[in-house]
PDB file of C-alpha atoms in Angstrom:
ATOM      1  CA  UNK A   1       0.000   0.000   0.000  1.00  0.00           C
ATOM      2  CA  UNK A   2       1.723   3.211  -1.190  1.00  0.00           C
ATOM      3  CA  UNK A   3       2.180   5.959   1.281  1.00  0.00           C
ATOM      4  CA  UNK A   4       0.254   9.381   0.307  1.00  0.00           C
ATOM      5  CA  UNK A   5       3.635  10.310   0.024  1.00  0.00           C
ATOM      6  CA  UNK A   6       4.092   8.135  -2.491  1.00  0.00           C
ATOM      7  CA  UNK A   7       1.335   8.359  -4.081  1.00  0.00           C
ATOM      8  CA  UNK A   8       1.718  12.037  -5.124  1.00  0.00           C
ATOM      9  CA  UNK A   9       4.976  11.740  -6.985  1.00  0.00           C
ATOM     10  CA  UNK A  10       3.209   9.260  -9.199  1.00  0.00           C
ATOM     11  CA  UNK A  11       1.781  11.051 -12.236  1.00  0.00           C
ATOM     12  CA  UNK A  12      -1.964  10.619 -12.304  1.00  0.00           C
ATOM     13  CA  UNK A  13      -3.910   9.802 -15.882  1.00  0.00           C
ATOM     14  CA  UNK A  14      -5.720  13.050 -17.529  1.00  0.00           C
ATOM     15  CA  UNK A  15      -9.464  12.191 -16.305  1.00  0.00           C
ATOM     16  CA  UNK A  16     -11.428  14.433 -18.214  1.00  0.00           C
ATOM     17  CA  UNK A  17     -11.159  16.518 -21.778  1.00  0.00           C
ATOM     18  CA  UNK A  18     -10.409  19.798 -19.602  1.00  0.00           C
ATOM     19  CA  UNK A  19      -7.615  18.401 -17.943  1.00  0.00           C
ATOM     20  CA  UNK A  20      -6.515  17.539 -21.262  1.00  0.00           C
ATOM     21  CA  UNK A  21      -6.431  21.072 -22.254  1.00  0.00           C
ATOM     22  CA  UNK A  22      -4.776  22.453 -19.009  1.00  0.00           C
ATOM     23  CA  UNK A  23      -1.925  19.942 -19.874  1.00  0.00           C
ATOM     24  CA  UNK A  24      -1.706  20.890 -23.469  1.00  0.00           C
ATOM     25  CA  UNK A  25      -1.808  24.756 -22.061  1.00  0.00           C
ATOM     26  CA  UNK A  26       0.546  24.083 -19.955  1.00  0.00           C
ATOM     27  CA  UNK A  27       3.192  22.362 -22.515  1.00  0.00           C
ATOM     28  CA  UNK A  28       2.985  25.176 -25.153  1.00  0.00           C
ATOM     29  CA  UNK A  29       3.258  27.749 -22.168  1.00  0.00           C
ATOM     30  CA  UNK A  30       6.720  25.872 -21.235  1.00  0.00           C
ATOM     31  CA  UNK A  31       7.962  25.171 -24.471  1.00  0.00           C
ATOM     32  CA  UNK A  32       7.028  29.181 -25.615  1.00  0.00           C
ATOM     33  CA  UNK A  33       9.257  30.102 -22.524  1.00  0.00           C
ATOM     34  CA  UNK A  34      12.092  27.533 -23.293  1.00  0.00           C
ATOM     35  CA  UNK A  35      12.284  29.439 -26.935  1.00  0.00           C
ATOM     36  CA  UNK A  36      12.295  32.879 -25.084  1.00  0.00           C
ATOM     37  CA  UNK A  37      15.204  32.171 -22.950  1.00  0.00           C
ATOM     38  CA  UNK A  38      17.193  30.499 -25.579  1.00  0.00           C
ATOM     39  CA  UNK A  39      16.429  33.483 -28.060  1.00  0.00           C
ATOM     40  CA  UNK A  40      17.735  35.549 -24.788  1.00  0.00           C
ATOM     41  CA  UNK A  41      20.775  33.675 -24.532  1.00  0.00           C
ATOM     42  CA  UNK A  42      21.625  33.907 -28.456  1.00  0.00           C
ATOM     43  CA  UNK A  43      20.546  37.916 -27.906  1.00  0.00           C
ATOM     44  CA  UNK A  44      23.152  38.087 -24.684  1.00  0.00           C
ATOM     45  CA  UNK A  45      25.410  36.500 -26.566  1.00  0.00           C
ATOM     46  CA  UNK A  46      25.489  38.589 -29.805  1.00  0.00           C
ATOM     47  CA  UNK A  47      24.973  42.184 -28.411  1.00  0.00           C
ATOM     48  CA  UNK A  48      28.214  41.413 -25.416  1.00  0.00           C
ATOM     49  CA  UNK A  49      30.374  40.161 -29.143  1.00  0.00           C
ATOM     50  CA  UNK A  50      28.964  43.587 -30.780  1.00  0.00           C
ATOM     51  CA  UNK A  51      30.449  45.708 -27.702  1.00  0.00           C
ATOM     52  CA  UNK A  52      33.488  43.592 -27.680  1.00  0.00           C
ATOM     53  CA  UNK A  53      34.463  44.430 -31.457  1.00  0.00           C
ATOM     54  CA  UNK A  54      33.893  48.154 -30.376  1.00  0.00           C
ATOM     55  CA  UNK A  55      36.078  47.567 -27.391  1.00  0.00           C
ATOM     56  CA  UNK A  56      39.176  45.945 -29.801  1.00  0.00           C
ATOM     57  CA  UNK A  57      38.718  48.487 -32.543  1.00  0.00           C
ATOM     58  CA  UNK A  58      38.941  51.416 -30.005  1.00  0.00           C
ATOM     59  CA  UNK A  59      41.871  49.476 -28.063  1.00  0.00           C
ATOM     60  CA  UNK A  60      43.202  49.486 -31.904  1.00  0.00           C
ATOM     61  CA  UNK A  61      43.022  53.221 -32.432  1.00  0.00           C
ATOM     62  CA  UNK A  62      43.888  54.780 -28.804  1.00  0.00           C
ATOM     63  CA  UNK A  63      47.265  52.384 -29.210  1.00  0.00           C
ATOM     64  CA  UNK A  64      47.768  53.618 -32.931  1.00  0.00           C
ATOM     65  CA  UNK A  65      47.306  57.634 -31.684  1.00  0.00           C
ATOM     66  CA  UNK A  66      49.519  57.144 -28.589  1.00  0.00           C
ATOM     67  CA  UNK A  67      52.681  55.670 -30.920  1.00  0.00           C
ATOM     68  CA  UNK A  68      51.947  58.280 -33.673  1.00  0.00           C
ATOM     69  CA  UNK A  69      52.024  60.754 -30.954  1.00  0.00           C
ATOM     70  CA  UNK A  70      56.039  60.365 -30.728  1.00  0.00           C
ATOM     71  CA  UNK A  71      56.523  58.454 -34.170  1.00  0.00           C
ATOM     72  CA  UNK A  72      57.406  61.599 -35.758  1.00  0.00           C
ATOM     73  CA  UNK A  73      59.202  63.670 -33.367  1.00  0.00           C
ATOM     74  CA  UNK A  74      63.001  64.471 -34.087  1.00  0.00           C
ATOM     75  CA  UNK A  75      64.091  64.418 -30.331  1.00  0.00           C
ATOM     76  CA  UNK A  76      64.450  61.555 -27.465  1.00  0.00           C
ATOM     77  CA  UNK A  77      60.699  60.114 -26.002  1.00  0.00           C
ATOM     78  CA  UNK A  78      60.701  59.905 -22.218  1.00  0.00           C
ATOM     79  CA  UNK A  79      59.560  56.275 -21.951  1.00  0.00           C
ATOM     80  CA  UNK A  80      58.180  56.061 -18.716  1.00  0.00           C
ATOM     81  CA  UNK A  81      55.313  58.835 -19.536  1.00  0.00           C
ATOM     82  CA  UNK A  82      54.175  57.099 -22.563  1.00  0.00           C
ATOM     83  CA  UNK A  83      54.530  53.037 -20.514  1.00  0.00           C
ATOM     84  CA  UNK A  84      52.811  54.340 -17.613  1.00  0.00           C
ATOM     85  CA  UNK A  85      50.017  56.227 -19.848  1.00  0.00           C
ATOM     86  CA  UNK A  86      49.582  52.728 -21.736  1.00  0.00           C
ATOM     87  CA  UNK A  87      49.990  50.749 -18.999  1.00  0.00           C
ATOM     88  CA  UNK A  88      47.292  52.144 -17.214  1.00  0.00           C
ATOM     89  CA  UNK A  89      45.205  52.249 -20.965  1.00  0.00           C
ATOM     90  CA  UNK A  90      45.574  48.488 -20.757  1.00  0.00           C
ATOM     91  CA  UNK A  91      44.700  47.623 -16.881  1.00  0.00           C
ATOM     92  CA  UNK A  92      41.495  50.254 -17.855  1.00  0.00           C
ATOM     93  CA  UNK A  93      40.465  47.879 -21.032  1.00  0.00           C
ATOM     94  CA  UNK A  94      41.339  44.368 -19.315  1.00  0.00           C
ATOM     95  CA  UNK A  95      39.028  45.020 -16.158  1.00  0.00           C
ATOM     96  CA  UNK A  96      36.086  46.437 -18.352  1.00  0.00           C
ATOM     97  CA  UNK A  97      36.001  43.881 -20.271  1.00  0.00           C
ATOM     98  CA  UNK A  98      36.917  40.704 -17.654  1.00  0.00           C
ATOM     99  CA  UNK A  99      33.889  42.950 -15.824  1.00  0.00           C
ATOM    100  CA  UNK A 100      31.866  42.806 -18.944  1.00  0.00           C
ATOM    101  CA  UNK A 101      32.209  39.053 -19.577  1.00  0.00           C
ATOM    102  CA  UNK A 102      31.217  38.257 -16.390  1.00  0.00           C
ATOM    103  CA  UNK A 103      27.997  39.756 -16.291  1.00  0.00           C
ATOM    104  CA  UNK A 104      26.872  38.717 -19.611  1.00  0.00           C
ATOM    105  CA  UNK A 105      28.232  35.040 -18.557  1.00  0.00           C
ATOM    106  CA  UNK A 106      26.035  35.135 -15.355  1.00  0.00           C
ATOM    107  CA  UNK A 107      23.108  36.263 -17.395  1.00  0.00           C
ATOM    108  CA  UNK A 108      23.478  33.615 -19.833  1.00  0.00           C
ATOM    109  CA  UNK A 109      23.429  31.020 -17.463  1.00  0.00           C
ATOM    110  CA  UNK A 110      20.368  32.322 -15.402  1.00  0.00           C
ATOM    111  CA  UNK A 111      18.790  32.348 -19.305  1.00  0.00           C
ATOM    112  CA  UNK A 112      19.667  28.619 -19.339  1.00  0.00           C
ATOM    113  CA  UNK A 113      18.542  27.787 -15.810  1.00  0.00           C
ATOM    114  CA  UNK A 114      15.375  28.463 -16.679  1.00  0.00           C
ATOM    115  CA  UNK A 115      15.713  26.907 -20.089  1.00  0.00           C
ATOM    116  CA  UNK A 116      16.102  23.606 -18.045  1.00  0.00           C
ATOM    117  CA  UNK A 117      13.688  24.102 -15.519  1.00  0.00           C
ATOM    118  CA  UNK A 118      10.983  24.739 -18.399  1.00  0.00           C
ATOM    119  CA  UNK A 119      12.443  21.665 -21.003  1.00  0.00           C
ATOM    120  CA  UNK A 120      11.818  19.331 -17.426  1.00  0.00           C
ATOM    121  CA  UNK A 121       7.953  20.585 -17.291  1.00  0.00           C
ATOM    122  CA  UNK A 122       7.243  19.869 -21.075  1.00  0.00           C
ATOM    123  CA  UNK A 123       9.058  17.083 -20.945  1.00  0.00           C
ATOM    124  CA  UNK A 124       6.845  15.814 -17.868  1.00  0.00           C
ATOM    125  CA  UNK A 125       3.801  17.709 -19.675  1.00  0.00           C
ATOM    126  CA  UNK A 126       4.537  15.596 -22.655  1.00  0.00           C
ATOM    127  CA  UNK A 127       5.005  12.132 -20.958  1.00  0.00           C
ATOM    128  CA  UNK A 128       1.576  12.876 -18.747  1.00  0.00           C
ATOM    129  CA  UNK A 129      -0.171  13.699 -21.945  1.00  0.00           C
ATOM    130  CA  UNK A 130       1.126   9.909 -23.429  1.00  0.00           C
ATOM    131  CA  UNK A 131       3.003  11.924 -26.283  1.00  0.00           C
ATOM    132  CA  UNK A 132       5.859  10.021 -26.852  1.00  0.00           C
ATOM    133  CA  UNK A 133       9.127  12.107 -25.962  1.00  0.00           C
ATOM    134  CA  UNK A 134      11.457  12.554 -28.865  1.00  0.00           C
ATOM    135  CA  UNK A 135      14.231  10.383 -29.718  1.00  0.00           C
ATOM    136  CA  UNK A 136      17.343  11.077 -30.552  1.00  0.00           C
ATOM    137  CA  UNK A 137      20.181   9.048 -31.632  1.00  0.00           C
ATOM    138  CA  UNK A 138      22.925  11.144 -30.405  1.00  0.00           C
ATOM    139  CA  UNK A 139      25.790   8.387 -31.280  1.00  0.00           C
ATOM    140  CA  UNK A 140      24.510   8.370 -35.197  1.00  0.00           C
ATOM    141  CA  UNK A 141      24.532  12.156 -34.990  1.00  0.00           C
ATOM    142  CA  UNK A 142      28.775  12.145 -34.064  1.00  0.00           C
ATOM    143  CA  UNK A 143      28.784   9.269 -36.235  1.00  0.00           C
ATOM    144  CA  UNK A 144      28.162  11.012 -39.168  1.00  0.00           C
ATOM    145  CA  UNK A 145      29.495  14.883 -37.276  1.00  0.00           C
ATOM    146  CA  UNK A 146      32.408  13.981 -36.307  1.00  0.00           C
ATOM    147  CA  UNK A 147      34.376  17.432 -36.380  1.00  0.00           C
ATOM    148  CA  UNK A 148      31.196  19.003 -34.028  1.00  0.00           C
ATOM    149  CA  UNK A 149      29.959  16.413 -31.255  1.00  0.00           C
ATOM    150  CA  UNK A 150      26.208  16.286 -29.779  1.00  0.00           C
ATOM    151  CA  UNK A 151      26.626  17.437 -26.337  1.00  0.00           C
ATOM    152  CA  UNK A 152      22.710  17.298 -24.974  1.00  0.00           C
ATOM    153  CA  UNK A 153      21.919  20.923 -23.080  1.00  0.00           C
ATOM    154  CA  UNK A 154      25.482  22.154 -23.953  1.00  0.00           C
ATOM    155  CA  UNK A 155      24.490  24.927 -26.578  1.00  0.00           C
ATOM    156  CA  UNK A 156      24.646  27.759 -23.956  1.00  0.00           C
ATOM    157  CA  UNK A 157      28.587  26.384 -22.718  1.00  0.00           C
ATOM    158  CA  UNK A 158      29.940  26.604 -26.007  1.00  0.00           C
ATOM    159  CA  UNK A 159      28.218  30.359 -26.548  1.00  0.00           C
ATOM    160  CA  UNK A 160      30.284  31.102 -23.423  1.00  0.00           C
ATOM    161  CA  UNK A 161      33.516  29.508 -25.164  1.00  0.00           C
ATOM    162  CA  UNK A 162      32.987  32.247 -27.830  1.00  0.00           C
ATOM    163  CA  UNK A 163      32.096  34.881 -25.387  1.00  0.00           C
ATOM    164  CA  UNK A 164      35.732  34.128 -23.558  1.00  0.00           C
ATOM    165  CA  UNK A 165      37.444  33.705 -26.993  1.00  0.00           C
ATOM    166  CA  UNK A 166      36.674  37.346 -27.842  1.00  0.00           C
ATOM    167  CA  UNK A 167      37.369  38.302 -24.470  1.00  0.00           C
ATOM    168  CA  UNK A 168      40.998  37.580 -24.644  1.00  0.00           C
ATOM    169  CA  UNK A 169      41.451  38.842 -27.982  1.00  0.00           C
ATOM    170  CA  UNK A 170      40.629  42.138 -26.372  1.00  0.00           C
ATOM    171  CA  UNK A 171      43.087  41.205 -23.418  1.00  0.00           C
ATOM    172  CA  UNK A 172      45.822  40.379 -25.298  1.00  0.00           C
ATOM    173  CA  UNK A 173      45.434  43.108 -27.765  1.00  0.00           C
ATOM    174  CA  UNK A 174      46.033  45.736 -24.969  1.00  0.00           C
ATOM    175  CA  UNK A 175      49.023  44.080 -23.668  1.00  0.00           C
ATOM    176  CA  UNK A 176      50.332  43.444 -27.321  1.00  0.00           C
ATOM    177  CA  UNK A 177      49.664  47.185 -27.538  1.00  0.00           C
ATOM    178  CA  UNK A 178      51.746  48.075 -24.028  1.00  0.00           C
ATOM    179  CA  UNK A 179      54.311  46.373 -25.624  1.00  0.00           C
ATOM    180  CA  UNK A 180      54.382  47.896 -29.376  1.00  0.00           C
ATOM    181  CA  UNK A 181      54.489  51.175 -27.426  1.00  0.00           C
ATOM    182  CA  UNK A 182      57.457  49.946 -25.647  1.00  0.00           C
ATOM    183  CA  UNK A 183      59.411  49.066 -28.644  1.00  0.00           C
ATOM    184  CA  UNK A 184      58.830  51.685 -31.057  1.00  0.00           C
ATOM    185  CA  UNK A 185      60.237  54.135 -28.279  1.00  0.00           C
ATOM    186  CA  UNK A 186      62.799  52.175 -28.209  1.00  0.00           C
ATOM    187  CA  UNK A 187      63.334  52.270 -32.146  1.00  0.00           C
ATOM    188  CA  UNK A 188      63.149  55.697 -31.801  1.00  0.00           C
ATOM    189  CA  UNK A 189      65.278  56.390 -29.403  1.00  0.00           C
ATOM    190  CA  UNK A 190      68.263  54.119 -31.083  1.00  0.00           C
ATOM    191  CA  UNK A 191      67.702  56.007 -33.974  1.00  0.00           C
ATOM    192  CA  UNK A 192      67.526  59.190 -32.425  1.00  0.00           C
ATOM    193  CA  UNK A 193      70.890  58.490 -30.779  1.00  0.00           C
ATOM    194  CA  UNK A 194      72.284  56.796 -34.046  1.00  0.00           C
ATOM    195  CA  UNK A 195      71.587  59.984 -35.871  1.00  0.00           C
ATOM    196  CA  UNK A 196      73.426  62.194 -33.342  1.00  0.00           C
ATOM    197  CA  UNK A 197      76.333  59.943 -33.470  1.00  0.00           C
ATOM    198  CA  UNK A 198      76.842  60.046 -36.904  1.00  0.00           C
ATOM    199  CA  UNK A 199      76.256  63.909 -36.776  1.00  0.00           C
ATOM    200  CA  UNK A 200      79.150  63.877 -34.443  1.00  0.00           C
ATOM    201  CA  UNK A 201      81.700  61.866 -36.396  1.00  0.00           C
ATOM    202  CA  UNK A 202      81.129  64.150 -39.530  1.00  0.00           C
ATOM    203  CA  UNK A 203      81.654  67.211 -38.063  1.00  0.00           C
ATOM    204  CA  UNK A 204      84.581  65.598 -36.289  1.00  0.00           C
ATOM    205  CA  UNK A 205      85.767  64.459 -39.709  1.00  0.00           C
ATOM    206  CA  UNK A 206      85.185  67.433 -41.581  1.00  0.00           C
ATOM    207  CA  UNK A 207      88.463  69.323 -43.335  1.00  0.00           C
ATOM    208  CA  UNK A 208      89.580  72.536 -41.103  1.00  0.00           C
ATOM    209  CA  UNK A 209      89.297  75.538 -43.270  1.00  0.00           C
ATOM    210  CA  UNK A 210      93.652  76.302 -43.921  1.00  0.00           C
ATOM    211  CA  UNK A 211      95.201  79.452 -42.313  1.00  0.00           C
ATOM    212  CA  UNK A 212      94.887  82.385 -44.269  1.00  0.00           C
ATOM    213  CA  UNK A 213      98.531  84.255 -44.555  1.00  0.00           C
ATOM    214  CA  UNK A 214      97.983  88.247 -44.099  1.00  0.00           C
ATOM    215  CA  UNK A 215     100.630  89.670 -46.876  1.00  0.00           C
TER     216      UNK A 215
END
């Protein structure tokens, strides 16, 4: 004899044609929310890649202005100015974005939380109702995929993957910038100094005019 317990965790058969279409209600109410938070995810996901290509473009250009600041100047750049002004460019970028990623990462995965929690009720909707749930032969699918894998409810991971991807791009394109910054004041410098040098040597190899004799 089951306890009431029990008995409650047992789905009970649809008695009556209203029940019916409470159940079916209820299925296209969680699968219309399932499609909502997955379009939400894919919308996340796109507008935080949009504001990352601004962010890399604009790390482009402020790194392109700051070298073509001193590029073309015909004296010595103080370095430490122009490192500690990039430097600080680069820490500015690297937290907005790291800051950036992580809040569209968290809402992407409260998007897919309730993804799941709405696939489990029309799943359970769908089994109650006697539809049979649909079948898929995930090793047939690799099988024949072989380069992308079926990973069941792993859509919204890989959207992170190319949320993190871009991410670092950024990252590593300030610190690639720090570092161009670094070395083309140091180009300029050696050839500032190179330039002086050999100004040096041909004035100290240059012919003394020859004493004039007063008649």
């Amino acid at each position: 004899m089951p306890t009431k317990k029990e008995s409650t965790d047992i789905l009970q058969p649809v008695s009556n044609d209203k029940a019916i279409d409470i159940h079916i209600a209820h299925k296209r109410e969680a699968f219309d929310v399932m499609r909502a938070n997955q379009d939400a995810e894919i919308a996340h996901a796109q507008d935080a890649i949009g504001v990352l290509k601004t962010i890399l473009q604009t790390t482009i250009i402020i790194f392109g202005g700051l070298i073509g600041s001193f590029i073309t100047l015909s004296t010595k750049v103080n370095p430490s100015s122009y490192l500690i002004c990039s430097g600080i460019i680069s820490l500015l970028i690297i937290c907005i974005v790291l800051h950036f990623t992580r809040a569209t990462r968290k809402k992407i995965d409260q998007s897919n939380s309730k993804y799941v929690i709405y696939r489990e009720e029309y799943h359970n909707e769908r089994t109650f109702l006697g539809i049979a749930p649909f079948e898929f032969d995930i090793d047939a699918y690799n099988k024949a995929h072989k380069k992308s894998p079926y990973i069941p409810g792993g859509g919204y991971k890989f959207t992170k993957r190319i949320l993190n991807s871009f991410t670092w791009i950024v990252v590593i394109t300030a610190l690639i910038g720090t570092g161009i910054v670094w070395l083309a004041i140091k180009e300029k410098n050696n050839s500032i100094e190179i330039k002086n040098q050999q100004k040096k040597q041909d004035q100290t190899e240059a012919p003394k005019p020859a004493d004039t004799i007063c008649c």
